[in-house]
Coordinates of C-alpha atoms in Angstrom, one line a residue:
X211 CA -106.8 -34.3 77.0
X212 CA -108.2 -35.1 73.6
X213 CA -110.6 -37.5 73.0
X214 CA -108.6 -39.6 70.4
X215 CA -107.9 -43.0 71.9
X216 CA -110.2 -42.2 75.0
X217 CA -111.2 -45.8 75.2
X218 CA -107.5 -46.6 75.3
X219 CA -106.2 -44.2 77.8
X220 CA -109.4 -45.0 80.2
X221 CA -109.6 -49.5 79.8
X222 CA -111.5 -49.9 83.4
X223 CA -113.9 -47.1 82.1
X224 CA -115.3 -49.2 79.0
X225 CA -115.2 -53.2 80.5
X226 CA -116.9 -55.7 77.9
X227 CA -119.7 -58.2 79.6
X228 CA -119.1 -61.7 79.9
X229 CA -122.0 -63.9 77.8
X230 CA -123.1 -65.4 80.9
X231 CA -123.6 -61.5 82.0
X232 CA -125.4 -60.4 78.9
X233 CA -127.8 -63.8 79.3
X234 CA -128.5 -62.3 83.3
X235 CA -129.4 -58.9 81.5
X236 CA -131.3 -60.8 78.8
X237 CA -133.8 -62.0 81.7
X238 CA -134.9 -58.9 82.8
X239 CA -134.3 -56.3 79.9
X240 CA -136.4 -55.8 76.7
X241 CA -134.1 -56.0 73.6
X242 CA -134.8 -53.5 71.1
X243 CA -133.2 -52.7 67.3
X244 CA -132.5 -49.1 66.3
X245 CA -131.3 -48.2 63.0
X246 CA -128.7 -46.1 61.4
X247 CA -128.6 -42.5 62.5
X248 CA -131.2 -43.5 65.7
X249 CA -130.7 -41.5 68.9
X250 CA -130.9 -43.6 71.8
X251 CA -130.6 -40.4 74.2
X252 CA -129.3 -36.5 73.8
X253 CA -127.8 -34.1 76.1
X254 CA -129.9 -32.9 78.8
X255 CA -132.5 -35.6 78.4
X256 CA -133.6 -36.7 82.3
X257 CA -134.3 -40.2 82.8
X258 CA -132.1 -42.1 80.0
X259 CA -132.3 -45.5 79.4
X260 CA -128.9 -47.7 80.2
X261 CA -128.0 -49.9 77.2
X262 CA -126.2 -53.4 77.0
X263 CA -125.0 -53.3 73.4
X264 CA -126.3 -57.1 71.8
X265 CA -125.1 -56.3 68.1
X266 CA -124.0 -53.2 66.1
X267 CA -122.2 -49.6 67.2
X268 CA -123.3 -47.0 69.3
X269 CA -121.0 -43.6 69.3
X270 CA -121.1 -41.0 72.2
X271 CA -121.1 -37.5 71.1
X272 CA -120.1 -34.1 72.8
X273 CA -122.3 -31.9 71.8
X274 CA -121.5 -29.2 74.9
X275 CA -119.1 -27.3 72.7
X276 CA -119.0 -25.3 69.9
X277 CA -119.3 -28.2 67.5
X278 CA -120.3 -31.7 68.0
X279 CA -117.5 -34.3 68.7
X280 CA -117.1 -37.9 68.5
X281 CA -115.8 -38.9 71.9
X282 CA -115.8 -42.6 71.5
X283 CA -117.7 -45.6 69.8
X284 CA -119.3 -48.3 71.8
X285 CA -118.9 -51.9 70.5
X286 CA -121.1 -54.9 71.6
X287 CA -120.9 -56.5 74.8
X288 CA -120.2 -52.8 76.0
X289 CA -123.1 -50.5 77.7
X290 CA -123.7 -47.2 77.8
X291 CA -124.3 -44.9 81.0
X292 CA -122.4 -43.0 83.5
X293 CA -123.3 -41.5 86.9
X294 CA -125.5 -39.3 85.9
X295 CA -127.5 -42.0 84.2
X296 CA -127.4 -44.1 87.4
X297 CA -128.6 -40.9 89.7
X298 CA -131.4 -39.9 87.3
X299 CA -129.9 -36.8 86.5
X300 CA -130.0 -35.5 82.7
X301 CA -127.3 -37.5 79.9
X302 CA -124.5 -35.2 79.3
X303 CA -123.9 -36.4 75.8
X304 CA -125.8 -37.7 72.7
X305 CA -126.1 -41.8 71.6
X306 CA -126.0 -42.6 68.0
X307 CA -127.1 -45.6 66.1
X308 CA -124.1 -46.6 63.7
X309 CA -125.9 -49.0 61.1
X310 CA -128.3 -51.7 62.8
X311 CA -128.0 -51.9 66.7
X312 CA -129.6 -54.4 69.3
X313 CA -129.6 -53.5 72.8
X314 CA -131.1 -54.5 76.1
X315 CA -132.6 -51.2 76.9
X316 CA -133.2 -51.3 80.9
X317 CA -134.5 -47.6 82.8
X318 CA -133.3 -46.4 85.9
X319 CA -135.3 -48.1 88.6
X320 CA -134.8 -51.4 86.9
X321 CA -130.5 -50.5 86.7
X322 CA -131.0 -49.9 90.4
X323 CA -132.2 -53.4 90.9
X324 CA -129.7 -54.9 88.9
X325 CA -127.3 -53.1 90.8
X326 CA -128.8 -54.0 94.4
X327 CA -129.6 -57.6 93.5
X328 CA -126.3 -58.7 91.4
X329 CA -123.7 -58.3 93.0
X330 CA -121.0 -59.2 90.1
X331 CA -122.9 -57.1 87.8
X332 CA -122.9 -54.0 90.3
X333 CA -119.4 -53.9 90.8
X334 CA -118.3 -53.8 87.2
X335 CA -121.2 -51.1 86.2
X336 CA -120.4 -48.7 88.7
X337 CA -116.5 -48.7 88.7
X338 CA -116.6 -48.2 85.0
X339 CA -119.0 -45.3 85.7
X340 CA -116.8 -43.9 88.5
X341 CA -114.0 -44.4 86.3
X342 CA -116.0 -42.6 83.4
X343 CA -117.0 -39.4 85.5
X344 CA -113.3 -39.1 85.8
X345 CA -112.1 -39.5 82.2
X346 CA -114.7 -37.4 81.4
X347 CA -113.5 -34.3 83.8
X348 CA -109.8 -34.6 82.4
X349 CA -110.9 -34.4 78.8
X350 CA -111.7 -31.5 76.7
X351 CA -115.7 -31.7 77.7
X352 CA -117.0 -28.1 78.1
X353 CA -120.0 -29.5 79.7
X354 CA -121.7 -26.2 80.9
X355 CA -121.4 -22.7 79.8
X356 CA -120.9 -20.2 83.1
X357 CA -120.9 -16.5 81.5
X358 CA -120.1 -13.7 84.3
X359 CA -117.9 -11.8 86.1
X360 CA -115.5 -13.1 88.9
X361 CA -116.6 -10.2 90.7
X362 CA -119.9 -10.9 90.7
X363 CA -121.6 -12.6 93.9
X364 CA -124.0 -14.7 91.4
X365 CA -121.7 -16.0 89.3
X366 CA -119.5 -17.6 92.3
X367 CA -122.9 -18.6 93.9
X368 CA -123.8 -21.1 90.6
X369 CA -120.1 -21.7 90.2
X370 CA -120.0 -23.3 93.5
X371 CA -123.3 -24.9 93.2
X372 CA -122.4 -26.7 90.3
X373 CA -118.5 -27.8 91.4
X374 CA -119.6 -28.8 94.9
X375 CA -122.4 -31.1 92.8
X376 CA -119.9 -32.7 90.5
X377 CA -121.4 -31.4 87.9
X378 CA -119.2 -30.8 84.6
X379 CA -118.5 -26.5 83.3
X380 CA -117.0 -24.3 81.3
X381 CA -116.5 -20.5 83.0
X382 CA -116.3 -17.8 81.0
X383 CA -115.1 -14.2 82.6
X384 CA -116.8 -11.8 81.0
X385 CA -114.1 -9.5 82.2
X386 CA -110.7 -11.4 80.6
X387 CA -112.3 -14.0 77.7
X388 CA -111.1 -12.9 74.4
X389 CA -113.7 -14.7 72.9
X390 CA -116.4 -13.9 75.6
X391 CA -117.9 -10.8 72.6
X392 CA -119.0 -13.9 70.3
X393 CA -120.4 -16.4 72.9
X394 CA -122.6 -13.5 74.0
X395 CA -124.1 -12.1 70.8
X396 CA -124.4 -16.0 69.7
X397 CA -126.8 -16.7 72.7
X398 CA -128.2 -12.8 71.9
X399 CA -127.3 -11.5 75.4
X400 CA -125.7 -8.5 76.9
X401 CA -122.7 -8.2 79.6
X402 CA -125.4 -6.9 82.0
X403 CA -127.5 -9.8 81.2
X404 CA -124.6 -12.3 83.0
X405 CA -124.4 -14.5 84.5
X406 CA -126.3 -16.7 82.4
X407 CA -126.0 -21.0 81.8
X408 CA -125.9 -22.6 78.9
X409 CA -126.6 -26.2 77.6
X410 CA -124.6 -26.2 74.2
X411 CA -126.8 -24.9 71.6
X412 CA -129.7 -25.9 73.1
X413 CA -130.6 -23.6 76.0
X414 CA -130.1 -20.7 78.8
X415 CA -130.7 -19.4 81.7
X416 CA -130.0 -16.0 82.6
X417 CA -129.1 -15.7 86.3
X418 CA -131.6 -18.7 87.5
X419 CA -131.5 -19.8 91.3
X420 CA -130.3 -23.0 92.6
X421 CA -133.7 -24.7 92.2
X422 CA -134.6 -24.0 88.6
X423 CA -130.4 -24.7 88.0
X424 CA -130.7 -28.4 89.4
X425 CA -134.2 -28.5 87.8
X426 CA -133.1 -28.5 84.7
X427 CA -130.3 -30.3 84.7
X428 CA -132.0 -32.7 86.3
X429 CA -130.5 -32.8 89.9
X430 CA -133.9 -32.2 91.9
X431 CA -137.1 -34.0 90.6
X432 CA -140.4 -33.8 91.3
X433 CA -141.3 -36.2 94.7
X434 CA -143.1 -39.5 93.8
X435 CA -143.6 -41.0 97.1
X436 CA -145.7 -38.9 100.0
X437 CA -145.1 -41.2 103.0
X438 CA -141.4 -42.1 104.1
X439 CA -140.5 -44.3 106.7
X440 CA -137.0 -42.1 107.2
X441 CA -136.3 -38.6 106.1
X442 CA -133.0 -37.5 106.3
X443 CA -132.3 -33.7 107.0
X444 CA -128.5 -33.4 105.9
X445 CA -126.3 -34.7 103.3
X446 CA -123.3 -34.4 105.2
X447 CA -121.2 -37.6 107.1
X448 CA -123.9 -38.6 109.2
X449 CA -127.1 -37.9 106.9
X450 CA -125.4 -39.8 103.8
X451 CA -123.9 -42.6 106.7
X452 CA -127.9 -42.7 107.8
X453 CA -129.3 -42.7 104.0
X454 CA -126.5 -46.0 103.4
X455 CA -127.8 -47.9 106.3
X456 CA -131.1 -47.3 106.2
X457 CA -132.2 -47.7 102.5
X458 CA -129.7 -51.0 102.4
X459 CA -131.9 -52.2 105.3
X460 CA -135.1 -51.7 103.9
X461 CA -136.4 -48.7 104.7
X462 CA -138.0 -45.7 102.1
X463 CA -135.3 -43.4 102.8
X464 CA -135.1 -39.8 101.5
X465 CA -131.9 -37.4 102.1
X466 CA -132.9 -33.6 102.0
X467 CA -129.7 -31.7 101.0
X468 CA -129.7 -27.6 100.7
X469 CA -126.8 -27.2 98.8
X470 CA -124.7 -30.4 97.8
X471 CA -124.0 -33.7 99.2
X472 CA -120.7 -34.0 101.8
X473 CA -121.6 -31.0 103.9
X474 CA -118.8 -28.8 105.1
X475 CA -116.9 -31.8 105.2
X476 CA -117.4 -32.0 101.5
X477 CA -115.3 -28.7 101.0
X478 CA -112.5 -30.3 102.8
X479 CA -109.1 -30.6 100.7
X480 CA -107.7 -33.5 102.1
X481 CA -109.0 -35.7 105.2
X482 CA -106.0 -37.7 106.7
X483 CA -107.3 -39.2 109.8
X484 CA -110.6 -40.6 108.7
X485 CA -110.4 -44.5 108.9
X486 CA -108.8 -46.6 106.1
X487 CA -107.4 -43.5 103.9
X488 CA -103.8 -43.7 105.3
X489 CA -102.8 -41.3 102.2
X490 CA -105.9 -39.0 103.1
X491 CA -109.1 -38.3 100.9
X492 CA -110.7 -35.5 99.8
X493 CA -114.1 -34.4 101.3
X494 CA -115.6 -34.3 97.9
X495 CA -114.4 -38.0 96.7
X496 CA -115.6 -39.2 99.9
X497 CA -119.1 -37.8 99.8
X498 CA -119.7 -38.7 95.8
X499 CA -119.0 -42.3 97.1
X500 CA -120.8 -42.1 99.9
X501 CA -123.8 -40.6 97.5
X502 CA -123.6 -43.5 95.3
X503 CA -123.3 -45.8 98.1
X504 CA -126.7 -44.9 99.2
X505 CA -128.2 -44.2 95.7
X506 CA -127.2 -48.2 95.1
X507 CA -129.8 -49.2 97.9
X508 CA -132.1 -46.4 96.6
X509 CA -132.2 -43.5 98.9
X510 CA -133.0 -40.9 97.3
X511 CA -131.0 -37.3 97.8
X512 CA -132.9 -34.3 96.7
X513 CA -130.7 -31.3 96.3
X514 CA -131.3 -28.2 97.0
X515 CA -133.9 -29.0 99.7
X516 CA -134.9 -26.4 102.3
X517 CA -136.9 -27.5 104.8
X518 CA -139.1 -24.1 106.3
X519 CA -141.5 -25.8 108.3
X520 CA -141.7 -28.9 110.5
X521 CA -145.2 -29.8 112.1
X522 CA -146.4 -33.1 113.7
X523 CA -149.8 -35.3 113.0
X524 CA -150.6 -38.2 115.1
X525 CA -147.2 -40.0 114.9
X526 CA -146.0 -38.8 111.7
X527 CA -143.8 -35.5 110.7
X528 CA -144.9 -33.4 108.5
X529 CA -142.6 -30.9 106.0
X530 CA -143.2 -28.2 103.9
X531 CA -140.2 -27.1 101.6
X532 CA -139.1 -23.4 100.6
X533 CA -140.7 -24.9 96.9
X534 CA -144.3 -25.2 98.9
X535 CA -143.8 -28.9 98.6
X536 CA -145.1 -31.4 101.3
X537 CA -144.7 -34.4 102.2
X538 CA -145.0 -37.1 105.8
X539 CA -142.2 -39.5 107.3
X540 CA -142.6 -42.0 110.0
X541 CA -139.4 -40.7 111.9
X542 CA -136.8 -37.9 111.0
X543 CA -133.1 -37.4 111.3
X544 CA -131.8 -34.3 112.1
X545 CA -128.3 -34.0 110.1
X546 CA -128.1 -30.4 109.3
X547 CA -124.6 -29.6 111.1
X548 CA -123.4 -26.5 111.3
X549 CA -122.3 -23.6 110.0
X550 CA -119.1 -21.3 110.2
X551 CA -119.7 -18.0 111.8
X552 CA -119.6 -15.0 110.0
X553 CA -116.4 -12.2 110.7
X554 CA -117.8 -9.4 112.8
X555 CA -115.7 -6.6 110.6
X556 CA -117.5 -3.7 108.8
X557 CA -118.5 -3.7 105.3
X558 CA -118.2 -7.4 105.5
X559 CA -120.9 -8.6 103.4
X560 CA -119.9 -6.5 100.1
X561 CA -117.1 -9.2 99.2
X562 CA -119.1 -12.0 100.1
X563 CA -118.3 -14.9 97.4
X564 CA -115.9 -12.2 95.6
X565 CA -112.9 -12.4 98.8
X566 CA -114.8 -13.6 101.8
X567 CA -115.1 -17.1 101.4
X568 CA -116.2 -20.4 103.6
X569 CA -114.6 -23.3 102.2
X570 CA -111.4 -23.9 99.8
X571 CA -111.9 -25.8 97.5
X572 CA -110.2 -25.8 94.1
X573 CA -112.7 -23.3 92.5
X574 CA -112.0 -20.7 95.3
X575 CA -108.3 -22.2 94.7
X576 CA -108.3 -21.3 90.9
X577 CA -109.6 -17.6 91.6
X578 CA -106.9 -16.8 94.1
X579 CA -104.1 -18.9 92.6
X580 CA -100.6 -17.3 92.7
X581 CA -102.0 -14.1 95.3
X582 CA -101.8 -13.7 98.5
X583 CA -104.8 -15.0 100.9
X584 CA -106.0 -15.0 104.5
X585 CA -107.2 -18.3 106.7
X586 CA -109.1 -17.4 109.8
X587 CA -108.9 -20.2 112.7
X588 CA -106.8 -22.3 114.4
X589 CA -108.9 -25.6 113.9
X590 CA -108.2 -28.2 111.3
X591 CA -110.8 -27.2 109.1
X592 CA -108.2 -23.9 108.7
X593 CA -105.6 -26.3 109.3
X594 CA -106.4 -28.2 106.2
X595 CA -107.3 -25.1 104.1
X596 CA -104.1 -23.4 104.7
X597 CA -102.1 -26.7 103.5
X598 CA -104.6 -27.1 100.2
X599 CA -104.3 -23.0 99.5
X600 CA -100.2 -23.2 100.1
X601 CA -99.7 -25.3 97.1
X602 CA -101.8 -22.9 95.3
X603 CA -101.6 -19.4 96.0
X604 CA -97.9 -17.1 96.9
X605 CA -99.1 -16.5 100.9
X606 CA -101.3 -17.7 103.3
X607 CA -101.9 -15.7 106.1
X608 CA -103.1 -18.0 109.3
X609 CA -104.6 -15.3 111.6
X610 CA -105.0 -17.2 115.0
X611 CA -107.4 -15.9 117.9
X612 CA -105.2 -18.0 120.5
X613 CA -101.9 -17.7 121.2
X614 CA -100.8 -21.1 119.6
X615 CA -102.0 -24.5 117.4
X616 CA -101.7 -27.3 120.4
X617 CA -105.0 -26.6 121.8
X618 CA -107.5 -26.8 118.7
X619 CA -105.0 -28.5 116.0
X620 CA -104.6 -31.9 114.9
X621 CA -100.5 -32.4 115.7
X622 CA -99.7 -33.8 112.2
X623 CA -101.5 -30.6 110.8
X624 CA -100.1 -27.8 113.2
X625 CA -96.3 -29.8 112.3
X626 CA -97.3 -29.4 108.5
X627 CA -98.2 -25.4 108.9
X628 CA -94.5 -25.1 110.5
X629 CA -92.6 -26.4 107.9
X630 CA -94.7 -24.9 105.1
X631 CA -92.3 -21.9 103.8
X632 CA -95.3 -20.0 102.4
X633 CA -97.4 -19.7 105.3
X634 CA -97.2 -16.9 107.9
X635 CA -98.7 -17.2 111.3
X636 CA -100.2 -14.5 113.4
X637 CA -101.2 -15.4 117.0
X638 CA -103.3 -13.5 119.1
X639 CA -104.8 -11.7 116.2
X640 CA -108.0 -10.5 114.3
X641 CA -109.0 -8.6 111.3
X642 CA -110.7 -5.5 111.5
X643 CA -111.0 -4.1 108.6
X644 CA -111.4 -5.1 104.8
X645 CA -110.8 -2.9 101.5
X646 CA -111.1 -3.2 98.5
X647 CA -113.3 -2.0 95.1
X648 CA -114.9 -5.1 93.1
X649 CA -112.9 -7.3 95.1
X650 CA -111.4 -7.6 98.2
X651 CA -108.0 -6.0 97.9
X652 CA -106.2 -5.6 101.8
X653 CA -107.2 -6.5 105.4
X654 CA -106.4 -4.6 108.6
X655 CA -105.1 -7.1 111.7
X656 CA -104.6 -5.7 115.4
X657 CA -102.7 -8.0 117.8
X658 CA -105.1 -8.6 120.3
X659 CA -102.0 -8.5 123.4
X660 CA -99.9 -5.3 122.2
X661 CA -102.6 -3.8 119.9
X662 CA -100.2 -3.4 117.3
X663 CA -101.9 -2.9 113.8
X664 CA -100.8 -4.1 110.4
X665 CA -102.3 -4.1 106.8
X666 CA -101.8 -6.9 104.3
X667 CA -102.5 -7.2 101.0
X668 CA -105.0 -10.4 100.4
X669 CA -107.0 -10.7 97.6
X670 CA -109.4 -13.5 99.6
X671 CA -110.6 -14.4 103.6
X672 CA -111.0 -18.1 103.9
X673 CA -113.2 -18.4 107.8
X674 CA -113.0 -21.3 109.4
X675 CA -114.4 -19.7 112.7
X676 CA -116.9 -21.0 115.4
X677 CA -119.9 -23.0 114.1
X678 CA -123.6 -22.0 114.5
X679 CA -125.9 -25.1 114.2
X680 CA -128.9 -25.4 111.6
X681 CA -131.8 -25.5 113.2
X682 CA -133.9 -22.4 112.4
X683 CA -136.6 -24.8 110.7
X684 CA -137.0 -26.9 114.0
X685 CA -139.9 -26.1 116.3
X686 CA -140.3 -25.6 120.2
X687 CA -141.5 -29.0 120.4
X688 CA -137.1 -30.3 119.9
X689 CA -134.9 -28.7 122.4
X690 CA -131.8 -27.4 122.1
X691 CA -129.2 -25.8 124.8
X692 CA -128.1 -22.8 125.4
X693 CA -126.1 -22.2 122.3
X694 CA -128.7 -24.0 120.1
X695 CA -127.5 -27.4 119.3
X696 CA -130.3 -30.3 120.0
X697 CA -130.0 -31.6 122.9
X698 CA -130.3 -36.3 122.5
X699 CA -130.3 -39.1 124.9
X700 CA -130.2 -38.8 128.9
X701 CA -130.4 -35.0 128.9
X702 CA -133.3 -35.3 126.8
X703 CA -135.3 -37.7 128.8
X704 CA -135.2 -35.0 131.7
X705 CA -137.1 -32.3 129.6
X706 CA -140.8 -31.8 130.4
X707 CA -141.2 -31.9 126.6
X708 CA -139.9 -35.3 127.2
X709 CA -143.6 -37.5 127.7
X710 CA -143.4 -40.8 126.9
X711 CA -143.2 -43.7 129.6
X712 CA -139.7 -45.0 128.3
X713 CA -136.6 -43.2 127.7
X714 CA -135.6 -41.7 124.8
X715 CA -133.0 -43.8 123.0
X716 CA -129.2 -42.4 123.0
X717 CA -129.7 -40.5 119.5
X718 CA -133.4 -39.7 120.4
X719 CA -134.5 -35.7 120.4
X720 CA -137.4 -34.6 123.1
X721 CA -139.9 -35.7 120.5
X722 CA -140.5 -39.4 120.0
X723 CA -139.1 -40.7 116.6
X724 CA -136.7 -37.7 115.9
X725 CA -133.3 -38.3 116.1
X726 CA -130.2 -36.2 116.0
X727 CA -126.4 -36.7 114.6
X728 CA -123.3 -35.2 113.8
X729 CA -122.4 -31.6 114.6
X730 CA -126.1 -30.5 115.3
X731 CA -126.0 -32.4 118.2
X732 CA -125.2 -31.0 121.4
X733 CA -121.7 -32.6 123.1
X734 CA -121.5 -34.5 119.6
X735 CA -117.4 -35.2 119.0
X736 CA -117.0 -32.8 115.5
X737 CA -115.0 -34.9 113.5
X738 CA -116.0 -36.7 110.0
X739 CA -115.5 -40.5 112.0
X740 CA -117.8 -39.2 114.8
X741 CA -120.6 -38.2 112.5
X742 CA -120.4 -41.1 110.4
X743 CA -120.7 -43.2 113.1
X744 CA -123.9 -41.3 114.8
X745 CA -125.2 -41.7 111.1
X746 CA -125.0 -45.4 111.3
X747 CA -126.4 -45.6 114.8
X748 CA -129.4 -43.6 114.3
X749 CA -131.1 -46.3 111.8
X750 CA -130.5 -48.7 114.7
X751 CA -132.8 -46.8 117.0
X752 CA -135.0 -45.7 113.8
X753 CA -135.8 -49.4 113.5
X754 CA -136.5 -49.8 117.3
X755 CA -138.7 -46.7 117.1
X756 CA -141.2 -48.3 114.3
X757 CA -141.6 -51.6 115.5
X758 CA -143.6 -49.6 117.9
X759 CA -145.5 -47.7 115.6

């Protein structure tokens, strides 16, 4: 889509304040004049102010692609701002003064109160910038330049990083772009410099990790506060249900996220038995409004965030991050969840993140689409994957350990998989082999019963096997049980590590003031619901913790 008559195509995205609404504003905002030609904020600037238009014009430009363009022009009563203004990350486009412009000019922290306090006022700011984000993604935005090679492991790694963080890119195979020969020698780089990021005209990055990705783009900032009264470890169901309940209740809340919010549930195509979504919703919708749900209170989620060290002092818990950053928190919940187990096959690790993949998503979606791919497991996180990759791909090959879907399967999803003419089921099966050159080309199955073997062309693995819980970070003093998810509650009272006079509370770990929820937790019910509602519990006992303190 174009962006001639984007206001016009997009009316919920660009709402007009009520006087009475600009008069609230005018209470608690500075008004300021700019003049013809005046930038208010460019592309990539962190930390942009959020304008309530009082008199004159200000136009949006793109300035991601080749060529700046005029998106749109803001009139008054209007205001600028999107998400990314809202969760401090960098503006993705350029504000221009057209002749002489008043505004109420209002920064991020004091938007946040506006948004906490007024109720009227918060609803109509963040629908239009939900409905914004998505006008925005169905345009012609390039947003991001990715430059590499689908058969490179780095270029899927930032790829991902970047999708499963909603933020907006461009990729560019070096391998099939036409015009790939000019972006290069405009940003003076080789092929075997890829892949590299770039911002427009304005900067690049060749290969850069996470960190110094969401650095600059403004994702992870530096920490301002040093004492918390709840960290969060986990942005998935329960951690983002925890950060929602406990900053809207008062509490200094921070949500530690390693890769993006949502958590494996955040990969998921299409949830259909989560409460109140009778049509379904996708993992990823659901975690961005769960994210801004608890940015509104003012949680804070910092992303990526590896916790490598957990220590105590007195009654506080002290962290130290893979950056070297520290920091203390009154009480702690565990969120991590878990992760899917890696195939025990040969060679597996060379087609890592180009074939062997652990989510489907539409990225992984896009690479396979109209090839033939494989879905290991016979739960309905391979369930749902299967479904999402049918309507994509030619084949999806369900390789099933067991001998059918009743046991581990959601009925409406194992009914779905029958009646879906382009996927194939194999019970009682494994792979045991993979081929392929730059990317993964054929797998090997043996039927586990006769031992028959069969190859099958598949140009992707999607595992959805088992699930090993994230704890390595977690020291003696939390215990876990035999197959290393924390153990909460009753069985946690019984420990000798357990030493205080009362019991710990339902959510409690063996150490006093850290709490446990979702799939990390041992005998925990691994559904999105489940974790949610553990999320929301946890503050509960949080709160009956420090009264104590």
């Amino acid at each position: 889509m174009s962006y001639a008559h984007y206001k016009e195509k997009f009316p919920a995205a660009f709402p007009k304040l009520s006087s009475a609404q600009i008069a609230q504003i005018a209470e608690v905002a500075e008004c300021r004049t700019y003049q013809d030609g005046d930038a208010l904020f460019k592309a990539g600037q962190a930390e942009f102010k959020f304008h309530v238009i009082q008199k004159g014009e200000i136009e949006i430009f793109d300035r991601s692609g080749d060529n700046p363009v005029l998106i749109l022009t803001h009139q008054p009563l209007e205001f600028t701002g999107d998400i990314a203004n809202f969760a401090g990350r960098s503006s993705n486009v350029d504000a221009i003064a057209r002749g002489t412009v008043e505004v109420y000019e209002i920064c991020a922290a004091e938007l946040k109160t506006i948004i906490g306090e007024w109720p009227e006022l918060s609803d109509i700011i963040l629908n239009a910038f939900i409905a914004r984000s998505i006008a925005l993604s169905e345009s012609h935005f390039t947003g991001l330049r990715v430059i590499g090679s689908q058969y490179s492991k780095d270029t899927f790694r930032i790829r991902d990083f970047l999708s499963r963080n909603r933020v907006m890119f461009t990729w560019v195979d070096v391998a099939h772009d036409p015009n790939v020969g000019e972006l290069l020698d405009r940003f003076h780089v080789q092929p075997g410099d890829t892949p590299i990021v770039a911002s427009g005209n304005e900067w690049i990055l060749r290969n850069p990790s996470n960190i110094i990705l969401a650095e600059k783009i403004g994702i992870k900032q530096e920490f301002k506060e040093d004492l918390y009264d709840l960290v969060i470890a986990g942005g998935g169901p329960a951690g983002l249900a925890a950060a929602v309940y406990g900053a809207s209740e008062g509490l200094k809340t921070i949500v530690l996220e390693m890769m993006a919010p949502g958590g494996q549930a955040g990969t998921s195509s299409k949830i259909e038995n989560y409460l109140g979504f009778p049509t379904g919703v996708s993992g990823e919708e659901l975690a961005a409004r769960a994210t801004i749900q608890a940015e509104k209170f003012g949680a804070r989620l910092d992303i990526p965030s590896k916790v490598v060290g957990l220590s105590f002092e007195n009654k506080q818990n002290v962290f130290e991050l893979d950056t070297g950053e520290k920091f203390l928190s009154k009480s702690l919940l565990i969120a991590t969840g878990a992760e899917y187990k890696k195939l025990d096959i040969p060679n597996i690790e060379k087609f890592e993140g180009r074939g062997i993949y652990y989510a489907a998503t539409k990225m992984e979606a896009t690479i396979c689409k109209d090839q033939q791919v494989a879905v290991v497991g016979g739960g309905n996180s391979a369930g749902q994957a299967a479904i999402f990759l049918s309507m994509h791909v030619s084949k999806v090959f369900l390789i099933v350990r067991g001998k059918n879907l009743s046991i581990t399967m959601s009925k409406y999803l194992e009914q779905r998989i029958k009646d879906c003419e382009n996927i194939e089921l194999y019970f009682n099966t494994q792979i045991t082999a993979v081929k392929g050159n730059e990317q993964l080309e054929a797998i090997s199955i043996m039927n586990t019963e006769t031992k028959e073997q069969n190859e099958l062309d598949a140009v992707a693995i999607f595992s959805f096997i088992g699930a090993t819980p994230l704890i390595e970070w977690l020291p003696d003093e939390i215990e876990k049980d035999e197959k290393g998810f924390i153990i909460t509650g009753v069985n946690a009272g019984k420990s000798p590590r357990w030493t205080e006079k009362r019991q710990p509370y339902l959510l409690e770990t063996t150490r006093p003031g850290v709490f446990a929820a979702g799939d990390v937790r041992s005998n925990s019910v691994k559904r999105v619901s489940s974790a949610v509602g553990e999320g929301s519990m946890a503050v509960q006992f949080v709160h009956e913790y420090l009264k104590d303190l």
